[in-house]
Tab-separated table of C-alpha atoms and ligand atoms in Angstrom:
chain	number	residue	atom	x	y	z
A	1	MET	CA	-13.435	8.104	17.676
A	2	LEU	CA	-11.206	8.070	14.605
A	3	ARG	CA	-12.119	4.445	13.864
A	4	ASP	CA	-15.836	5.144	14.235
A	5	ALA	CA	-15.616	8.184	11.977
A	6	VAL	CA	-13.669	6.382	9.246
A	7	ARG	CA	-15.893	3.295	9.496
A	8	SER	CA	-19.084	5.354	9.045
A	9	LEU	CA	-17.605	7.197	6.100
A	10	ALA	CA	-16.257	3.996	4.513
A	11	GLU	CA	-19.570	2.192	4.875
A	12	ALA	CA	-21.596	5.125	3.526
A	13	LYS	CA	-19.384	6.384	0.696
A	14	ILE	CA	-16.823	3.706	-0.238
A	15	ALA	CA	-18.437	0.289	0.363
A	16	PRO	CA	-21.380	0.877	-2.027
A	17	HIS	CA	-18.944	1.203	-4.972
A	18	ALA	CA	-16.441	-1.531	-4.029
A	19	ALA	CA	-17.983	-4.309	-6.148
A	20	ALA	CA	-18.351	-2.073	-9.239
A	21	VAL	CA	-14.817	-0.708	-8.865
A	22	ASP	CA	-13.554	-4.319	-8.882
A	23	GLU	CA	-15.850	-5.530	-11.654
A	24	GLU	CA	-15.069	-2.586	-13.937
A	25	ALA	CA	-11.408	-2.309	-12.858
A	26	ARG	CA	-11.826	1.440	-12.493
A	27	PHE	CA	-10.193	3.967	-10.181
A	28	PRO	CA	-12.347	4.501	-7.042
A	29	ARG	CA	-13.118	8.172	-7.735
A	30	GLU	CA	-15.946	8.214	-5.169
A	31	ALA	CA	-13.529	7.008	-2.501
A	32	LEU	CA	-10.921	9.638	-3.395
A	33	ASP	CA	-13.557	12.392	-3.252
A	34	ALA	CA	-14.913	11.158	0.096
A	35	LEU	CA	-11.427	10.802	1.595
A	36	VAL	CA	-10.325	14.245	0.391
A	37	ALA	CA	-13.564	15.873	1.612
A	38	ASN	CA	-12.911	14.433	5.071
A	39	ASP	CA	-9.153	15.062	5.078
A	40	LEU	CA	-8.392	11.326	5.209
A	41	HIS	CA	-6.509	10.852	1.924
A	42	ALA	CA	-3.019	11.612	3.300
A	43	VAL	CA	-3.444	11.886	7.063
A	44	HIS	CA	0.251	11.358	7.760
A	45	VAL	CA	1.330	14.771	6.410
A	46	PRO	CA	2.640	16.824	9.369
A	47	GLU	CA	0.626	19.860	10.468
A	48	GLU	CA	3.540	22.222	9.760
A	49	TYR	CA	3.122	21.387	6.060
A	50	GLY	CA	-0.631	21.822	6.105
A	51	GLY	CA	-1.519	18.199	6.852
A	52	ALA	CA	-3.700	16.462	9.440
A	53	GLY	CA	-0.588	15.368	11.370
A	54	ALA	CA	-1.852	11.882	12.168
A	55	ASP	CA	0.682	9.643	13.881
A	56	ALA	CA	1.606	6.201	12.499
A	57	LEU	CA	-1.068	4.393	14.536
A	58	ALA	CA	-3.845	6.761	13.467
A	59	THR	CA	-2.715	6.372	9.843
A	60	VAL	CA	-2.876	2.587	10.225
A	61	ILE	CA	-6.420	2.785	11.605
A	62	VAL	CA	-7.568	4.904	8.647
A	63	ILE	CA	-6.074	2.435	6.146
A	64	GLU	CA	-7.447	-0.583	8.039
A	65	GLU	CA	-10.994	0.792	8.081
A	66	VAL	CA	-10.971	1.730	4.391
A	67	ALA	CA	-9.515	-1.691	3.467
A	68	ARG	CA	-12.260	-3.389	5.479
A	69	VAL	CA	-14.712	-2.312	2.766
A	70	CYS	CA	-12.489	-1.726	-0.298
A	71	ALA	CA	-8.825	-2.711	-0.541
A	72	SER	CA	-8.308	-0.721	-3.760
A	73	SER	CA	-9.464	2.476	-2.054
A	74	SER	CA	-7.167	1.881	0.925
A	75	LEU	CA	-4.228	2.318	-1.440
A	76	ILE	CA	-5.071	6.027	-1.661
A	77	PRO	CA	-3.961	6.885	1.915
A	78	ALA	CA	-1.362	4.082	1.931
A	79	VAL	CA	0.447	5.022	-1.278
A	80	ASN	CA	0.224	8.743	-0.533
A	81	LYS	CA	2.312	7.909	2.523
A	82	LEU	CA	4.638	5.561	0.613
A	83	GLY	CA	5.267	8.090	-2.163
A	84	SER	CA	5.766	11.119	0.053
A	85	LEU	CA	7.637	9.618	3.017
A	86	PRO	CA	11.025	9.797	1.240
A	87	VAL	CA	10.525	13.584	1.018
A	88	ILE	CA	9.408	13.794	4.663
A	89	LEU	CA	12.323	11.632	5.875
A	90	SER	CA	15.152	12.978	3.728
A	91	GLY	CA	14.001	15.936	1.646
A	92	SER	CA	15.083	19.560	2.022
A	93	GLU	CA	12.781	21.994	3.803
A	94	ALA	CA	11.996	23.641	0.461
A	95	LEU	CA	11.030	20.291	-1.099
A	96	LYS	CA	8.770	19.438	1.850
A	97	LYS	CA	7.024	22.809	1.655
A	98	LYS	CA	6.586	22.576	-2.089
A	99	TYR	CA	5.150	19.057	-2.270
A	100	MET	CA	3.438	18.355	1.051
A	101	ALA	CA	0.990	21.276	0.758
A	102	PRO	CA	-0.720	20.121	-2.481
A	103	LEU	CA	-0.726	16.521	-1.202
A	104	ALA	CA	-2.388	17.589	2.064
A	105	LYS	CA	-4.959	19.696	0.204
A	106	GLY	CA	-5.897	16.797	-2.056
A	107	GLU	CA	-4.593	18.539	-5.151
A	108	GLY	CA	-2.204	15.754	-6.091
A	109	MET	CA	-1.419	12.194	-4.994
A	110	PHE	CA	2.107	10.780	-4.589
A	111	SER	CA	3.436	7.496	-6.025
A	112	TYR	CA	6.615	5.556	-5.265
A	113	CYS	CA	8.802	4.328	-8.134
A	114	LEU	CA	11.370	1.778	-7.022
A	115	SER	CA	10.614	-1.437	-8.985
A	116	GLU	CA	11.611	-2.079	-12.581
A	117	PRO	CA	10.950	-4.892	-15.060
A	118	ASP	CA	14.246	-6.606	-14.128
A	119	ALA	CA	14.642	-5.285	-10.581
A	120	GLY	CA	11.969	-6.395	-8.101
A	121	SER	CA	13.239	-8.145	-4.971
A	122	ASP	CA	16.726	-7.059	-6.020
A	123	ALA	CA	15.725	-3.405	-6.258
A	124	ALA	CA	19.344	-2.245	-6.126
A	125	GLY	CA	19.773	-3.846	-9.552
A	126	MET	CA	17.754	-1.004	-11.115
A	127	LYS	CA	18.820	0.490	-14.450
A	128	THR	CA	16.988	3.839	-14.534
A	129	ARG	CA	19.687	6.479	-14.912
A	130	ALA	CA	19.943	10.070	-13.780
A	131	VAL	CA	22.753	12.115	-15.318
A	132	ARG	CA	23.731	15.577	-14.129
A	133	ASP	CA	23.614	18.398	-16.665
A	134	GLY	CA	24.500	21.730	-15.042
A	135	ASP	CA	21.654	22.690	-12.699
A	136	PHE	CA	19.529	19.807	-13.931
A	137	TRP	CA	19.287	16.039	-13.785
A	138	VAL	CA	18.163	14.085	-16.826
A	139	LEU	CA	16.306	10.827	-16.115
A	140	ASN	CA	15.873	7.865	-18.448
A	141	GLY	CA	14.372	4.465	-17.715
A	142	VAL	CA	11.293	2.358	-17.021
A	143	LYS	CA	9.660	1.895	-13.623
A	144	ARG	CA	7.234	-1.019	-13.350
A	145	TRP	CA	4.230	-1.869	-11.175
A	146	ILE	CA	3.696	1.683	-10.016
A	147	THR	CA	0.549	2.006	-7.911
A	148	ASN	CA	-1.698	4.939	-8.819
A	149	ALA	CA	0.534	5.783	-11.802
A	150	GLY	CA	-1.265	8.196	-14.085
A	151	GLU	CA	-3.568	9.289	-11.257
A	152	SER	CA	-0.789	10.745	-9.118
A	153	GLU	CA	0.683	14.179	-9.804
A	154	PHE	CA	3.936	13.440	-7.968
A	155	TYR	CA	6.405	10.528	-8.143
A	156	THR	CA	9.353	9.674	-5.958
A	157	VAL	CA	11.746	8.054	-8.420
A	158	MET	CA	14.870	6.114	-7.470
A	159	ALA	CA	17.566	6.247	-10.174
A	160	VAL	CA	21.229	5.344	-10.592
A	161	THR	CA	23.546	8.351	-10.398
A	162	ASP	CA	26.771	6.327	-10.074
A	163	PRO	CA	26.682	2.830	-11.638
A	164	GLU	CA	29.986	1.858	-9.978
A	165	LYS	CA	28.568	2.046	-6.468
A	166	ARG	CA	25.449	-0.157	-6.743
A	167	SER	CA	23.052	0.704	-3.865
A	168	LYS	CA	25.233	3.666	-2.778
A	169	GLY	CA	25.070	5.032	-6.308
A	170	ILE	CA	21.278	5.410	-6.259
A	171	SER	CA	19.578	8.765	-5.654
A	172	ALA	CA	15.948	9.766	-5.164
A	173	PHE	CA	14.081	12.510	-7.031
A	174	VAL	CA	10.642	14.070	-7.184
A	175	VAL	CA	9.238	13.834	-10.704
A	176	GLU	CA	5.962	15.484	-11.691
A	177	LYS	CA	3.392	13.976	-14.018
A	178	SER	CA	3.553	17.161	-16.091
A	179	ASP	CA	7.346	17.015	-16.580
A	180	PRO	CA	8.058	16.629	-20.312
A	181	GLY	CA	9.122	13.039	-21.088
A	182	VAL	CA	6.938	11.341	-18.436
A	183	SER	CA	4.375	8.847	-19.759
A	184	PHE	CA	2.554	5.724	-18.588
A	185	GLY	CA	1.970	2.161	-19.785
A	186	ALA	CA	-1.396	0.427	-20.082
A	187	PRO	CA	-2.945	-0.576	-16.735
A	188	GLU	CA	-1.957	-4.114	-15.661
A	189	LYS	CA	-4.772	-6.672	-15.716
A	190	LYS	CA	-4.624	-7.987	-12.184
A	191	LEU	CA	-6.081	-10.728	-9.972
A	192	GLY	CA	-7.179	-8.243	-7.300
A	193	ILE	CA	-7.021	-4.609	-6.170
A	194	LYS	CA	-8.433	-3.974	-9.617
A	195	GLY	CA	-9.516	-0.447	-8.723
A	196	SER	CA	-5.948	0.588	-8.034
A	197	PRO	CA	-4.182	1.390	-11.295
A	198	THR	CA	-0.800	-0.329	-11.641
A	199	ARG	CA	1.161	0.958	-14.633
A	200	GLU	CA	4.652	1.400	-15.953
A	201	VAL	CA	6.171	4.862	-15.726
A	202	TYR	CA	8.385	5.814	-18.671
A	203	LEU	CA	11.070	8.426	-18.198
A	204	ASP	CA	12.325	9.672	-21.544
A	205	ASN	CA	14.943	12.407	-21.148
A	206	VAL	CA	13.043	13.894	-18.210
A	207	ARG	CA	14.950	17.065	-17.317
A	208	ILE	CA	14.330	18.259	-13.760
A	209	PRO	CA	15.949	20.988	-11.624
A	210	ALA	CA	18.766	19.730	-9.381
A	211	ASP	CA	16.852	20.786	-6.247
A	212	ARG	CA	14.327	18.017	-6.931
A	213	MET	CA	16.844	15.509	-5.573
A	214	ILE	CA	15.659	14.087	-2.236
A	215	GLY	CA	18.557	14.266	0.237
A	216	GLU	CA	22.178	13.901	-0.806
A	217	GLU	CA	23.376	12.189	-3.963
A	218	GLY	CA	23.829	8.447	-3.326
A	219	THR	CA	21.371	8.260	-0.418
A	220	GLY	CA	18.284	7.318	-2.458
A	221	PHE	CA	18.399	3.586	-1.839
A	222	ALA	CA	18.854	4.041	1.909
A	223	THR	CA	15.885	6.461	1.908
A	224	ALA	CA	13.817	3.978	-0.111
A	225	MET	CA	14.543	1.177	2.400
A	226	LYS	CA	13.945	3.393	5.432
A	227	THR	CA	10.622	4.398	3.914
A	228	LEU	CA	9.610	0.746	3.588
A	229	ASP	CA	10.422	0.129	7.268
A	230	HIS	CA	7.593	2.560	8.062
A	231	THR	CA	5.172	1.816	5.247
A	232	ARG	CA	5.195	-1.986	5.435
A	233	ILE	CA	3.105	-1.375	8.538
A	234	THR	CA	0.493	0.290	6.340
A	235	ILE	CA	0.362	-2.844	4.192
A	236	ALA	CA	-0.095	-4.865	7.387
A	237	ALA	CA	-3.012	-2.515	8.143
A	238	GLN	CA	-4.463	-3.066	4.701
A	239	ALA	CA	-4.202	-6.843	5.161
A	240	LEU	CA	-5.800	-6.557	8.580
A	241	GLY	CA	-8.703	-4.541	7.202
A	242	ILE	CA	-9.329	-6.988	4.359
A	243	ALA	CA	-9.317	-9.907	6.824
A	244	GLN	CA	-11.679	-8.103	9.221
A	245	GLY	CA	-14.061	-7.319	6.373
A	246	ALA	CA	-14.145	-10.995	5.383
A	247	LEU	CA	-14.695	-12.166	8.971
A	248	ASP	CA	-17.475	-9.618	9.524
A	249	TYR	CA	-19.253	-10.735	6.374
A	250	ALA	CA	-18.889	-14.449	7.164
A	251	LYS	CA	-20.075	-13.888	10.752
A	252	GLY	CA	-23.356	-12.442	9.508
A	253	TYR	CA	-23.809	-15.047	6.784
A	254	VAL	CA	-23.489	-18.127	9.001
A	255	LYS	CA	-26.318	-16.881	11.220
A	256	GLU	CA	-28.662	-16.567	8.226
A	257	ARG	CA	-27.743	-19.643	6.193
A	258	LYS	CA	-29.644	-22.759	7.287
A	259	GLN	CA	-28.687	-26.368	6.573
A	260	PHE	CA	-29.881	-29.504	8.358
A	261	GLY	CA	-32.721	-27.395	9.788
A	262	LYS	CA	-30.588	-24.855	11.660
A	263	PRO	CA	-28.239	-21.933	11.089
A	264	ILE	CA	-24.806	-23.223	10.094
A	265	ALA	CA	-23.451	-20.995	12.926
A	266	ASP	CA	-24.795	-23.681	15.316
A	267	PHE	CA	-22.269	-26.230	14.054
A	268	GLN	CA	-19.134	-26.459	16.135
A	269	GLY	CA	-17.011	-27.047	13.020
A	270	VAL	CA	-18.115	-23.629	11.733
A	271	GLN	CA	-17.674	-21.967	15.139
A	272	PHE	CA	-14.097	-23.248	15.386
A	273	MET	CA	-13.259	-21.763	11.974
A	274	LEU	CA	-14.632	-18.371	13.045
A	275	ALA	CA	-12.746	-18.539	16.346
A	276	ASP	CA	-9.469	-19.243	14.526
A	277	MET	CA	-10.082	-16.418	12.075
A	278	ALA	CA	-10.791	-13.918	14.859
A	279	MET	CA	-7.783	-15.125	16.875
A	280	LYS	CA	-5.396	-14.700	13.944
A	281	ILE	CA	-6.783	-11.253	13.118
A	282	GLU	CA	-6.356	-10.103	16.695
A	283	ALA	CA	-2.742	-11.352	16.768
A	284	ALA	CA	-2.061	-9.512	13.483
A	285	ARG	CA	-3.702	-6.367	14.866
A	286	GLN	CA	-1.570	-6.347	18.029
A	287	LEU	CA	1.630	-6.857	16.014
A	288	THR	CA	0.640	-4.134	13.546
A	289	TYR	CA	-0.288	-1.563	16.185
A	290	ALA	CA	2.875	-2.285	18.180
A	291	ALA	CA	4.897	-1.831	14.980
A	292	ALA	CA	3.060	1.451	14.292
A	293	ALA	CA	4.064	2.722	17.735
A	294	LYS	CA	7.661	1.738	16.949
A	295	SER	CA	7.421	3.577	13.626
A	296	GLU	CA	6.229	6.707	15.408
A	297	ARG	CA	9.100	6.502	17.904
A	298	ASN	CA	11.583	5.387	15.233
A	299	ASP	CA	12.686	2.544	17.534
A	300	SER	CA	15.893	0.666	16.749
A	301	ASP	CA	14.028	-2.603	16.103
A	302	LEU	CA	11.595	-1.025	13.615
A	303	THR	CA	13.042	-2.899	10.603
A	304	PHE	CA	12.296	-6.293	12.164
A	305	GLN	CA	8.882	-5.244	13.492
A	306	GLY	CA	7.731	-3.634	10.249
A	307	ALA	CA	8.668	-6.730	8.245
A	308	ALA	CA	7.120	-9.046	10.856
A	309	ALA	CA	3.839	-7.119	10.914
A	310	LYS	CA	3.548	-7.038	7.116
A	311	CYS	CA	4.491	-10.697	6.713
A	312	PHE	CA	2.245	-11.987	9.494
A	313	ALA	CA	-0.790	-9.828	8.740
A	314	SER	CA	-0.694	-10.595	5.015
A	315	ASP	CA	-0.450	-14.348	5.642
A	316	VAL	CA	-3.389	-14.007	8.056
A	317	ALA	CA	-5.376	-12.062	5.447
A	318	MET	CA	-4.847	-14.825	2.887
A	319	GLU	CA	-5.898	-17.543	5.356
A	320	VAL	CA	-8.890	-15.665	6.741
A	321	THR	CA	-10.285	-14.609	3.362
A	322	THR	CA	-9.897	-18.166	2.030
A	323	ASP	CA	-11.779	-19.456	5.078
A	324	ALA	CA	-14.475	-16.810	4.578
A	325	VAL	CA	-15.060	-18.106	1.049
A	326	GLN	CA	-15.256	-21.623	2.532
A	327	LEU	CA	-17.857	-20.539	5.083
A	328	LEU	CA	-20.104	-19.214	2.325
A	329	GLY	CA	-19.812	-22.490	0.407
A	330	GLY	CA	-20.668	-22.243	-3.299
A	331	TYR	CA	-22.059	-18.734	-2.806
A	332	GLY	CA	-18.686	-17.585	-1.523
A	333	TYR	CA	-17.127	-18.607	-4.827
A	334	THR	CA	-19.306	-16.186	-6.802
A	335	ARG	CA	-19.130	-12.449	-7.370
A	336	ASP	CA	-22.593	-12.075	-5.857
A	337	TYR	CA	-20.846	-11.979	-2.471
A	338	PRO	CA	-17.841	-9.850	-1.484
A	339	VAL	CA	-15.591	-12.514	0.033
A	340	GLU	CA	-14.088	-13.796	-3.239
A	341	ARG	CA	-13.013	-10.196	-4.011
A	342	MET	CA	-11.461	-9.962	-0.560
A	343	MET	CA	-9.579	-13.230	-1.160
A	344	ARG	CA	-8.228	-11.924	-4.483
A	345	ASP	CA	-7.354	-8.571	-2.905
A	346	ALA	CA	-5.589	-10.207	0.051
A	347	LYS	CA	-3.045	-11.953	-2.197
A	348	ILE	CA	-1.206	-8.772	-3.172
A	349	THR	CA	-0.376	-7.989	0.450
A	350	GLN	CA	1.960	-11.026	0.429
A	351	ILE	CA	3.750	-9.646	-2.634
A	352	TYR	CA	4.247	-5.876	-2.677
A	353	GLU	CA	6.558	-3.705	-0.596
A	354	GLY	CA	8.747	-6.809	-0.657
A	355	THR	CA	7.440	-10.362	-0.974
A	356	ASN	CA	6.997	-12.342	2.221
A	357	GLN	CA	10.163	-14.264	1.332
A	358	VAL	CA	11.981	-10.930	1.281
A	359	GLN	CA	10.359	-9.983	4.611
A	360	ARG	CA	11.836	-13.169	6.082
A	361	ILE	CA	15.273	-12.202	4.745
A	362	VAL	CA	14.843	-8.756	6.356
A	363	MET	CA	13.747	-10.323	9.666
A	364	ALA	CA	16.581	-12.854	9.660
A	365	ARG	CA	19.121	-10.051	9.150
A	366	ASN	CA	17.576	-8.011	11.972
A	367	LEU	CA	16.679	-10.612	14.597
A	368	PRO	CA	15.728	-9.002	17.917
B	1	FAD	C1	-0.185	-4.650	-7.844
B	1	FAD	C2	1.233	-4.260	-7.573
B	1	FAD	C3	1.509	-2.978	-7.120
B	1	FAD	C4	2.839	-2.596	-6.897
B	1	FAD	N1	3.117	-1.305	-6.533
B	1	FAD	C5	4.408	-0.887	-6.520
B	1	FAD	C6	4.725	0.500	-6.363
B	1	FAD	O1	3.841	1.338	-6.192
B	1	FAD	N2	6.028	0.874	-6.418
B	1	FAD	C7	7.040	0.002	-6.616
B	1	FAD	O2	8.192	0.413	-6.662
B	1	FAD	N3	6.781	-1.339	-6.758
B	1	FAD	C8	5.492	-1.782	-6.730
B	1	FAD	N4	5.203	-3.115	-6.912
B	1	FAD	C9	6.304	-4.053	-7.145
B	1	FAD	C10	6.482	-5.080	-6.040
B	1	FAD	O3	7.037	-4.486	-4.914
B	1	FAD	C11	7.306	-6.229	-6.633
B	1	FAD	O4	6.453	-6.927	-7.511
B	1	FAD	C12	7.862	-7.144	-5.567
B	1	FAD	O5	8.842	-6.487	-4.820
B	1	FAD	C13	8.443	-8.429	-6.151
B	1	FAD	O6	9.284	-8.170	-7.231
B	1	FAD	P1	9.089	-9.012	-8.598
B	1	FAD	O7	7.664	-8.897	-8.967
B	1	FAD	O8	10.101	-8.538	-9.575
B	1	FAD	O9	9.354	-10.496	-8.193
B	1	FAD	P2	10.785	-11.244	-8.125
B	1	FAD	O10	11.743	-10.416	-7.363
B	1	FAD	O11	11.149	-11.685	-9.489
B	1	FAD	O12	10.403	-12.513	-7.236
B	1	FAD	C14	9.832	-13.688	-7.777
B	1	FAD	C15	9.798	-14.743	-6.664
B	1	FAD	O13	11.142	-15.030	-6.240
B	1	FAD	C16	11.239	-14.863	-4.827
B	1	FAD	N5	12.567	-14.378	-4.489
B	1	FAD	C17	13.287	-13.382	-5.089
B	1	FAD	N6	14.458	-13.235	-4.475
B	1	FAD	C18	14.499	-14.137	-3.451
B	1	FAD	C19	15.467	-14.471	-2.444
B	1	FAD	N7	16.634	-13.822	-2.328
B	1	FAD	N8	15.158	-15.467	-1.583
B	1	FAD	C20	13.964	-16.133	-1.655
B	1	FAD	N9	13.016	-15.845	-2.577
B	1	FAD	C21	13.295	-14.862	-3.462
B	1	FAD	C22	10.162	-13.835	-4.489
B	1	FAD	O14	9.787	-13.913	-3.118
B	1	FAD	C23	9.043	-14.259	-5.424
B	1	FAD	O15	8.328	-15.327	-4.836
B	1	FAD	C24	3.882	-3.539	-7.092
B	1	FAD	C25	3.576	-4.825	-7.525
B	1	FAD	C26	2.281	-5.182	-7.791
B	1	FAD	C27	1.998	-6.561	-8.315
């Protein structure tokens, strides 16, 4: 029922704008409005904080169905979870009450600020500093590649509170867009997910109350990594949705397109490509849904499963979207058809929330 509801909404309200959002590299406002109106923009927020209380699998299905028509728009529910999960996992009761209610109501999105210009895969090498000043913390630094920066009201920011301790000297904070000293860089000019703004976040003497710290001092990096264990599954869902969208489009096209006097769908070479695409998608789906169940139960092998789902599904998305372009021939290579956008959008799923090389490091360290 949830899938049917999200699919109908996505096809009616999000799909019609997907090409323009990509072409104009503009934020998918129509998608945000439609998702908020239907309470689908941050479904993971627990009911006790005013949210829809969707479990990890339901959240994955929402993201998958939105990504099937518009990958940029799927980053609204996905990054709302990424940005707010540190608060849900480790924040004080007061912090949860304060920030989950506006997120659930659609009054403000949440972003996640871990990466920096010189600290990507090696996130613990971050330089952003937070220094205590009485009942306040003062933050200075630059966060890079922040999804939905400028659009979001709330930001989970990881910063160094004790430079001697490396990852154990990092703490997490909630920063608000309206805090004096917060500003944003120009939007990055990207290959894909062009509707999702990616900008730097500048923190210039940002003075925030001490109770904005998420969890204890020195636990921020652990919270950031624990968050990714859960949210990499949402990137797997995004990848899955993009791949399914490309397969669905190609499936329809090959029945219409005629060469050598018959639909190209009649050629076994084409049928075999479609069979492989569907097989890979189904394998990615099973892995992703199993990982979502593990996320919900907080199983001990979640770290491996989350990384495996993200890595596998994103590689599948890249393969399937590339094959979809191939199945449309020269037409697939143009912007008159959606599959080239899907191929460009798929690429990011192999890179963010840890590159697929990093996922393999994570898996190797956590072999079942
Ligand atoms: C569109 C977009 C949105 C993003 N959104 C966010 C966001 O909202 N919040 C956020 O905090 N970050 C975000 N990121 C950042 C993203 O997570 C990083 O780009 C990613 O983790 C890689 O870091 P890097 O770009 O610095 O690459 P690098 O770490 O410099 O990696 C470069 C290459 O080296 C490889 N490599 C690095 N170390 C190793 C190793 N030990 N072994 C093998 N290979 C290695 C990598 O796999 C990669 O191929 C986003 C990035 C993009 C592009």
